[in-house]
Amino acid sequence: MAGEYIDLTYEPKESDVVVDFYVEPAEGESFESAANKVATESSIGTWTDVKTMLPEIYERLRPHVFEMDEERGTVRIAYPSALFERGNMPGILASIAGNIFGMKAVKNLRLNWIEWPEEVVREYKGPLYGIEGVRKVLGVEDRPLLGTIVKPKVGLPPEMFADVAYSAWRGGLDIVKDDENLVGQDFCSFEDRLYRVLEKKDLAEEETGESKGYMVNITAPWDEMIKRAEMVDDAGNEYIMMDVVILGFSAVQAFRNYGFEFIIHAHRAMHGAVTRNKKHGISMAALARIYRMLGVDQLHVGTAVGKMVEGREEVLKNVHAVRDPFYHIKPTFPVASGGLHPGLVPDIVEIVGKDVIIQAGGGVHGHPDGTEAGARAMRQAVEAVLEGVALEDYAEDHPELKKALEKWGRMRTK
Ligand code: CAP
Ligand code: MG
């Protein structure tokens, strides 16, 4: 039946999970029929009616397609929260973000946003620290946090990696992170890197009088990841980093619930496979809200001016998803990263505001005078923005910033 789940008179209940889709019907499929099939396949039905369906199941668990706009291709579906297991995010996504993307009935299908009811969200912890907690650990209240990703991405032996981290912290950065594909390769074992970097972190904290963070990448098969997390915990490091898309929703939710008290930095490598196509897949904003519910403290949200594809509007949607009020869930720190350098700091603060973590890899280690100077240039750029001084003017008596501007100017990277 074309319209079994369509009911444009339906008013979503407060307890419903409401999902906004973009639906493009396949050749020969009506918009209504495609919308109805999305609702069917993401809840209780299948391609045909079945003799085993009971009226009370239908009444209790059926979704309602309550809004449709064929011109814009938008469909809004309200799902009763009774359809889902409490506290089981993978289970929820197996319904509303499962089979439907592969159905013949749709040429394209994108899940753009999920409006979560308090009744569902109350089962999720959210971030342990959130923005306020991270600021407290690092002792930075009034400016964007600054970080770098050690480059080359991978390849440096542990002692050289630790030296680069030390230079970045001495130059004034708050945080140093592993790259998304640096884990425990032969040329840089996890354990050796961890201990050498933490030694340098202590030194940098002593010399600068500032708290510093090291986001060590524990991405690995679950048992190994827990072993590494225990090593980090025993070493007293506050941070860990996880490639959350690659590790999966279950690993993120289970890790947050495991009992560690880390600041969790969520790298989103692989997200582009599902978020990039505006007609098919899942929006980064919808994913960002999910990772926030699961409990990540920091999440990459794009830059609009760097090397990744998100534009300003999309970055702002991602920022809202992680930072806007959301029941009891603390705000997650938005991370701007990817092709950034000192000349782009004003743009990031203008777009995202001060409650942002600005990370630069190439934009620090590519400075003509090396990592420490690159770090100083990033810090000087933030100082200039907070004092309301144009970078070029501030650079007159800040040589590291001047040299960064001579090399990259204000150019938007590709
Ligand atoms: C940035 C980065 C990050 C990207 C990820 C990289 O390095 O380390 O992984 O920021 O993209 O490997 O590209 P650069 P996003 O500063 O040298 O570009 O933040 O969009 O998830
Ligand atoms: Mg990286």
Coordinates of C-alpha atoms and ligand atoms in Angstrom, one line a residue:
M1 CA 0.0 0.0 0.0
A2 CA 1.5 3.4 -1.0
G3 CA 0.4 5.2 2.1
E4 CA 0.3 2.7 5.0
Y5 CA 2.6 4.8 7.2
I6 CA 1.7 8.2 5.8
D7 CA -0.5 10.4 8.0
L8 CA -0.1 14.1 7.4
T9 CA -2.5 14.9 10.2
Y10 CA -0.2 13.2 12.8
E11 CA 1.3 15.5 15.5
P12 CA 4.6 13.9 16.8
K13 CA 4.5 13.0 20.5
E14 CA 7.1 14.5 22.8
S15 CA 8.4 11.0 23.2
D16 CA 8.8 10.3 19.5
V17 CA 12.2 10.2 17.7
V18 CA 11.7 12.5 14.7
V19 CA 14.0 12.0 11.7
D20 CA 14.4 14.4 8.8
F21 CA 15.3 12.6 5.5
Y22 CA 16.0 13.7 2.0
V23 CA 14.3 11.2 -0.3
E24 CA 14.8 10.9 -4.0
P25 CA 12.6 8.1 -5.5
A26 CA 13.9 5.6 -8.0
E27 CA 12.8 5.7 -11.6
G28 CA 9.1 4.7 -11.7
E29 CA 8.6 5.0 -7.9
S30 CA 6.3 7.8 -6.6
F31 CA 7.6 10.1 -3.9
E32 CA 4.8 8.9 -1.5
S33 CA 5.7 5.3 -2.1
A34 CA 9.4 5.9 -1.6
A35 CA 8.7 7.8 1.7
N36 CA 6.4 5.0 2.8
K37 CA 8.9 2.3 2.1
V38 CA 11.6 4.3 4.0
A39 CA 9.2 4.3 7.0
T40 CA 8.3 0.6 6.6
E41 CA 11.9 -0.7 6.2
S42 CA 13.2 1.4 9.1
S43 CA 10.7 0.2 11.6
I44 CA 8.3 -2.9 11.6
G45 CA 7.5 -3.7 8.0
T46 CA 9.0 -5.3 4.8
W47 CA 8.3 -5.4 1.1
T48 CA 4.9 -7.1 1.5
D49 CA 2.2 -7.4 4.1
V50 CA 2.8 -10.5 6.3
K51 CA 0.2 -12.7 8.0
T52 CA 2.1 -12.6 11.2
M53 CA 1.6 -8.8 11.8
L54 CA -0.7 -8.2 14.8
P55 CA -2.9 -5.0 15.0
E56 CA -1.5 -4.2 18.4
I57 CA 2.1 -4.3 17.1
Y58 CA 1.2 -2.0 14.3
E59 CA -0.6 0.4 16.6
R60 CA 2.2 0.5 19.2
L61 CA 5.3 0.5 17.0
R62 CA 4.4 2.0 13.6
P63 CA 6.1 5.2 12.6
H64 CA 4.2 8.2 11.1
V65 CA 5.3 10.0 7.9
F66 CA 3.8 13.3 9.0
E67 CA 5.5 15.8 6.7
M68 CA 6.4 15.5 3.0
D69 CA 7.7 18.1 0.5
E70 CA 8.2 16.5 -2.9
E71 CA 9.7 19.7 -4.3
R72 CA 12.5 19.8 -1.7
G73 CA 12.6 16.0 -1.3
T74 CA 12.1 16.3 2.4
V75 CA 10.3 13.7 4.5
R76 CA 9.8 13.8 8.3
I77 CA 9.1 10.5 10.1
A78 CA 8.1 10.2 13.8
Y79 CA 9.1 6.9 15.4
P80 CA 7.6 5.8 18.7
S81 CA 10.5 5.5 21.3
A82 CA 9.0 2.1 22.2
L83 CA 10.4 0.9 18.9
F84 CA 14.0 1.2 20.3
E85 CA 15.9 -0.5 23.1
R86 CA 16.7 2.0 25.9
G87 CA 20.4 3.0 25.9
N88 CA 21.3 1.0 22.7
M89 CA 22.5 3.5 20.1
P90 CA 23.7 0.8 17.6
G91 CA 20.2 -0.7 17.9
I92 CA 18.5 2.6 17.1
L93 CA 20.7 3.2 14.1
A94 CA 20.0 -0.3 12.8
S95 CA 16.4 0.9 12.4
I96 CA 16.6 4.6 11.3
A97 CA 20.0 4.4 9.5
G98 CA 20.1 0.7 8.4
N99 CA 18.7 -1.1 5.4
I100 CA 16.9 2.0 4.0
F101 CA 20.1 3.4 2.3
G102 CA 20.3 0.3 0.1
M103 CA 16.6 0.1 -1.0
K104 CA 15.9 0.0 -4.8
A105 CA 12.9 2.3 -4.1
V106 CA 15.2 5.3 -3.5
K107 CA 17.7 6.7 -6.0
N108 CA 19.2 8.7 -3.1
L109 CA 18.4 8.9 0.6
R110 CA 20.1 11.1 3.3
L111 CA 19.4 11.2 7.0
N112 CA 19.9 15.0 7.7
W113 CA 18.8 15.4 11.3
I114 CA 17.4 13.5 14.3
E115 CA 15.4 15.3 16.9
W116 CA 15.9 13.2 20.1
P117 CA 13.3 13.1 22.9
E118 CA 14.4 13.5 26.4
E119 CA 12.9 10.1 27.1
V120 CA 15.6 8.5 24.9
V121 CA 18.5 10.9 25.6
R122 CA 18.2 10.4 29.4
E123 CA 19.8 6.9 28.9
Y124 CA 23.1 8.5 27.5
K125 CA 25.9 9.9 29.6
G126 CA 27.2 12.6 27.3
P127 CA 30.7 14.0 27.8
L128 CA 32.3 13.5 31.2
Y129 CA 34.2 16.9 30.9
G130 CA 32.5 18.9 28.2
I131 CA 33.9 22.3 27.3
E132 CA 34.0 23.6 30.8
G133 CA 35.8 20.5 32.1
V134 CA 38.4 20.5 29.4
R135 CA 39.1 24.2 30.0
K136 CA 39.6 23.5 33.7
V137 CA 42.1 20.7 33.1
L138 CA 44.1 22.8 30.7
G139 CA 43.7 26.0 32.7
V140 CA 42.5 28.0 29.7
E141 CA 39.3 30.0 30.2
D142 CA 39.3 33.0 27.9
R143 CA 40.6 32.0 24.5
P144 CA 40.4 29.2 21.9
L145 CA 42.5 26.1 22.7
L146 CA 45.4 25.6 20.4
G147 CA 46.7 22.2 19.2
T148 CA 48.9 20.5 16.6
I149 CA 49.0 17.1 15.0
V150 CA 52.6 15.9 14.8
K151 CA 53.7 15.6 11.1
P152 CA 54.7 13.7 9.1
K153 CA 51.5 11.9 9.8
V154 CA 53.4 8.7 10.7
G155 CA 57.0 7.7 10.4
L156 CA 58.9 9.5 13.1
P157 CA 60.5 7.3 15.8
P158 CA 59.3 7.9 19.3
E159 CA 62.2 10.1 20.5
M160 CA 61.8 12.4 17.5
F161 CA 58.1 12.4 17.8
A162 CA 58.5 13.5 21.5
D163 CA 60.9 16.2 20.5
V164 CA 58.4 17.7 18.0
A165 CA 55.7 17.6 20.7
Y166 CA 58.0 19.3 23.1
S167 CA 58.7 22.1 20.6
A168 CA 55.0 22.6 20.0
W169 CA 54.3 22.9 23.7
R170 CA 57.3 25.2 24.3
G171 CA 56.0 27.4 21.5
G172 CA 52.7 27.9 23.3
L173 CA 50.3 25.2 22.1
D174 CA 48.0 23.6 24.6
I175 CA 47.5 20.2 23.0
V176 CA 49.5 17.8 20.8
K177 CA 47.8 14.9 19.1
D178 CA 48.6 11.8 17.3
D179 CA 47.5 11.7 13.7
E180 CA 44.5 9.6 12.9
N181 CA 46.6 6.8 11.3
L182 CA 49.3 6.7 14.0
V183 CA 48.6 3.8 16.3
G184 CA 51.3 1.3 17.3
Q185 CA 53.3 0.8 14.1
D186 CA 56.7 -0.9 14.4
F187 CA 58.5 2.4 13.7
C188 CA 56.7 4.1 16.6
S189 CA 55.4 1.7 19.2
F190 CA 52.4 2.9 21.3
E191 CA 54.1 2.3 24.7
D192 CA 57.5 3.9 23.7
R193 CA 55.8 6.9 22.2
L194 CA 53.5 7.4 25.2
Y195 CA 56.2 7.4 27.8
R196 CA 58.6 9.6 25.8
V197 CA 56.0 12.2 25.0
L198 CA 54.7 12.3 28.6
E199 CA 58.3 12.9 29.8
K200 CA 58.5 15.9 27.4
K201 CA 55.0 17.1 28.5
D202 CA 56.2 17.3 32.1
L203 CA 59.2 19.3 31.0
A204 CA 57.2 21.6 28.9
E205 CA 54.7 22.2 31.7
E206 CA 57.6 23.0 34.1
E207 CA 59.2 25.4 31.6
T208 CA 56.1 27.2 30.5
G209 CA 54.1 27.1 33.7
E210 CA 51.1 26.0 31.6
S211 CA 49.1 22.7 31.6
K212 CA 49.6 20.7 28.4
G213 CA 47.6 17.9 26.8
Y214 CA 48.7 14.9 24.8
M215 CA 45.9 13.2 22.8
V216 CA 47.3 9.7 22.3
N217 CA 45.5 7.6 19.7
I218 CA 44.3 4.4 21.2
T219 CA 42.4 3.2 18.1
A220 CA 42.9 -0.5 17.9
P221 CA 40.8 -3.8 18.2
W222 CA 38.8 -3.5 21.4
D223 CA 40.9 -5.6 23.7
E224 CA 44.1 -3.9 22.6
M225 CA 42.4 -0.5 22.9
I226 CA 41.5 -1.2 26.5
K227 CA 45.0 -2.4 27.2
R228 CA 46.4 0.9 25.8
A229 CA 43.8 2.9 27.7
E230 CA 44.9 1.2 30.9
M231 CA 48.5 2.1 30.1
V232 CA 47.5 5.8 29.5
D233 CA 45.5 5.8 32.7
D234 CA 48.4 4.3 34.8
A235 CA 50.7 7.0 33.3
G236 CA 48.2 9.6 34.6
N237 CA 47.5 11.2 31.2
E238 CA 44.1 13.0 31.0
Y239 CA 43.5 12.5 27.3
I240 CA 42.9 9.8 24.8
M241 CA 41.9 10.1 21.1
M242 CA 39.7 7.7 19.2
D243 CA 38.9 7.4 15.5
V244 CA 35.2 7.2 16.3
V245 CA 33.7 6.5 12.9
I246 CA 36.2 3.7 12.2
L247 CA 35.8 2.2 15.7
G248 CA 32.0 2.2 15.5
F249 CA 29.2 3.4 17.7
S250 CA 29.3 0.4 20.0
A251 CA 33.0 0.9 20.8
V252 CA 32.5 4.6 21.5
Q253 CA 29.4 4.0 23.8
A254 CA 31.1 1.1 25.5
F255 CA 34.3 3.0 26.1
R256 CA 32.5 6.0 27.6
N257 CA 30.7 3.6 29.9
Y258 CA 33.8 1.5 30.7
G259 CA 34.8 3.6 33.8
F260 CA 37.8 5.5 32.7
E261 CA 37.8 9.2 33.3
F262 CA 39.6 10.5 30.2
I263 CA 38.9 13.5 28.1
I264 CA 37.8 11.7 24.9
H265 CA 39.0 13.4 21.7
A266 CA 36.9 12.1 18.7
H267 CA 38.6 12.1 15.4
R268 CA 36.1 11.6 12.6
A269 CA 38.3 10.0 9.9
M270 CA 36.1 8.1 7.3
H271 CA 33.1 10.3 8.0
G272 CA 33.3 11.7 4.5
A273 CA 32.2 8.3 3.1
V274 CA 28.7 8.9 4.5
T275 CA 28.5 12.7 5.0
R276 CA 30.0 14.2 1.9
N277 CA 27.2 13.5 -0.6
K278 CA 24.4 15.9 0.1
K279 CA 21.9 13.6 -1.5
H280 CA 22.9 10.3 0.1
G281 CA 24.2 9.1 3.4
I282 CA 24.1 10.8 6.8
S283 CA 24.8 14.4 7.7
M284 CA 27.8 15.2 9.9
A285 CA 25.5 17.3 12.1
A286 CA 23.3 14.2 12.9
L287 CA 26.5 12.2 13.6
A288 CA 27.9 14.9 15.8
R289 CA 24.8 14.9 18.0
I290 CA 25.0 11.2 18.3
Y291 CA 28.7 11.2 19.3
R292 CA 27.9 13.9 21.8
M293 CA 25.2 11.7 23.3
L294 CA 27.6 8.8 23.5
G295 CA 30.0 11.0 25.4
V296 CA 32.9 12.4 23.4
D297 CA 34.4 15.6 24.9
Q298 CA 35.9 17.0 21.7
L299 CA 34.9 16.4 18.0
H300 CA 36.1 17.7 14.6
V301 CA 33.5 19.8 13.0
G302 CA 35.3 21.2 9.8
T303 CA 36.6 24.6 9.2
A304 CA 34.9 26.1 6.1
V305 CA 38.3 27.7 5.2
G306 CA 40.7 24.8 5.3
K307 CA 41.4 21.8 3.1
M308 CA 38.2 19.7 3.8
V309 CA 35.0 20.2 1.8
E310 CA 32.5 21.5 4.4
G311 CA 31.3 25.1 3.9
R312 CA 30.3 27.7 6.5
E313 CA 26.7 26.6 6.8
E314 CA 27.6 23.0 7.3
V315 CA 30.3 23.8 9.9
L316 CA 27.8 25.9 11.8
K317 CA 25.2 23.1 11.8
N318 CA 27.9 20.8 13.2
V319 CA 28.9 23.4 15.8
H320 CA 25.2 23.7 16.9
A321 CA 24.9 19.9 17.1
V322 CA 27.8 19.7 19.6
R323 CA 27.4 23.0 21.5
D324 CA 23.7 24.0 21.8
P325 CA 21.7 23.1 24.9
F326 CA 20.7 19.5 24.8
Y327 CA 18.8 18.2 28.0
H328 CA 21.4 17.0 30.5
I329 CA 24.1 16.4 27.9
K330 CA 27.2 18.7 28.3
P331 CA 28.4 20.6 25.2
T332 CA 31.2 18.9 23.3
F333 CA 34.2 21.1 22.3
P334 CA 34.1 21.8 18.5
V335 CA 37.5 21.1 16.9
A336 CA 38.5 23.1 13.8
S337 CA 41.2 21.3 12.0
G338 CA 42.4 20.5 8.4
G339 CA 44.5 22.8 6.4
L340 CA 44.7 25.6 9.0
H341 CA 47.6 28.0 9.6
P342 CA 48.0 31.3 11.6
G343 CA 46.6 33.3 8.7
L344 CA 43.2 31.5 9.1
V345 CA 42.8 31.9 12.8
P346 CA 40.7 35.1 12.5
D347 CA 38.3 33.3 10.2
I348 CA 37.8 30.4 12.6
V349 CA 37.1 32.6 15.5
E350 CA 34.7 34.7 13.4
I351 CA 32.9 31.5 12.3
V352 CA 33.0 29.3 15.4
G353 CA 33.6 31.8 18.2
K354 CA 36.1 31.4 21.1
D355 CA 34.8 28.1 22.4
V356 CA 36.7 26.2 19.8
I357 CA 39.9 24.0 19.6
I358 CA 42.0 25.2 16.6
Q359 CA 44.4 22.5 15.4
A360 CA 47.1 22.9 12.8
G361 CA 49.5 20.3 11.6
G362 CA 51.2 21.5 8.4
G363 CA 50.4 25.1 9.5
V364 CA 52.7 24.6 12.5
H365 CA 55.4 22.2 11.3
G366 CA 55.6 23.9 7.9
H367 CA 56.6 27.3 9.4
P368 CA 59.9 28.5 7.8
D369 CA 61.6 28.4 11.3
G370 CA 60.1 25.0 12.3
T371 CA 57.7 23.7 14.9
E372 CA 58.4 26.0 17.9
A373 CA 58.1 29.1 15.7
G374 CA 55.0 27.7 14.1
A375 CA 53.4 27.2 17.5
R376 CA 54.4 30.8 18.5
A377 CA 52.8 32.1 15.3
M378 CA 49.5 30.3 16.1
R379 CA 49.5 31.7 19.7
Q380 CA 50.3 35.2 18.4
A381 CA 47.5 35.0 15.9
V382 CA 45.0 34.2 18.6
E383 CA 46.4 37.0 20.8
A384 CA 45.9 39.4 17.9
V385 CA 42.3 38.3 17.3
L386 CA 41.5 38.6 21.0
E387 CA 43.1 42.1 21.1
G388 CA 41.2 43.1 18.0
V389 CA 44.4 43.8 16.1
A390 CA 44.8 42.9 12.4
L391 CA 47.3 40.0 12.0
E392 CA 49.5 42.1 9.7
D393 CA 49.8 44.8 12.3
Y394 CA 50.4 42.4 15.2
A395 CA 53.1 40.7 13.0
E396 CA 55.1 43.9 12.9
D397 CA 56.6 43.1 16.3
H398 CA 55.9 39.3 16.3
P399 CA 58.5 37.8 13.9
E400 CA 57.1 34.2 14.0
L401 CA 53.7 35.4 12.9
K402 CA 55.2 37.7 10.3
K403 CA 57.1 34.7 8.7
A404 CA 54.0 32.6 8.7
L405 CA 52.0 35.4 6.9
E406 CA 54.9 35.8 4.4
K407 CA 54.6 32.0 3.6
W408 CA 50.8 31.5 3.7
G409 CA 49.2 34.9 4.1
R410 CA 45.5 34.5 4.7
M411 CA 45.1 31.9 2.0
R412 CA 42.4 29.3 2.2
T413 CA 44.0 25.9 1.8
K414 CA 42.9 23.1 -0.6
Ligands
CAP1 C1 45.0 17.9 9.9 C2 44.7 16.4 10.1 C3 43.3 16.1 10.5 C4 42.3 16.7 9.7 C5 41.0 15.9 9.7 C6 45.0 15.7 8.8 O1 46.3 18.1 9.5 O2 45.6 15.9 11.0 O3 43.3 14.7 10.5 O4 42.0 17.9 10.4 O5 40.0 16.5 9.1 O6 45.5 14.6 8.9 O7 44.6 16.2 7.7 P1 46.7 19.5 8.8 P2 38.7 17.0 9.8 O8 46.5 20.6 9.8 O9 48.1 19.3 8.3 O10 45.8 19.7 7.6 O11 39.2 17.9 10.9 O12 37.9 17.7 8.8 O13 38.0 15.8 10.3
MG2 MG 45.1 13.9 10.7

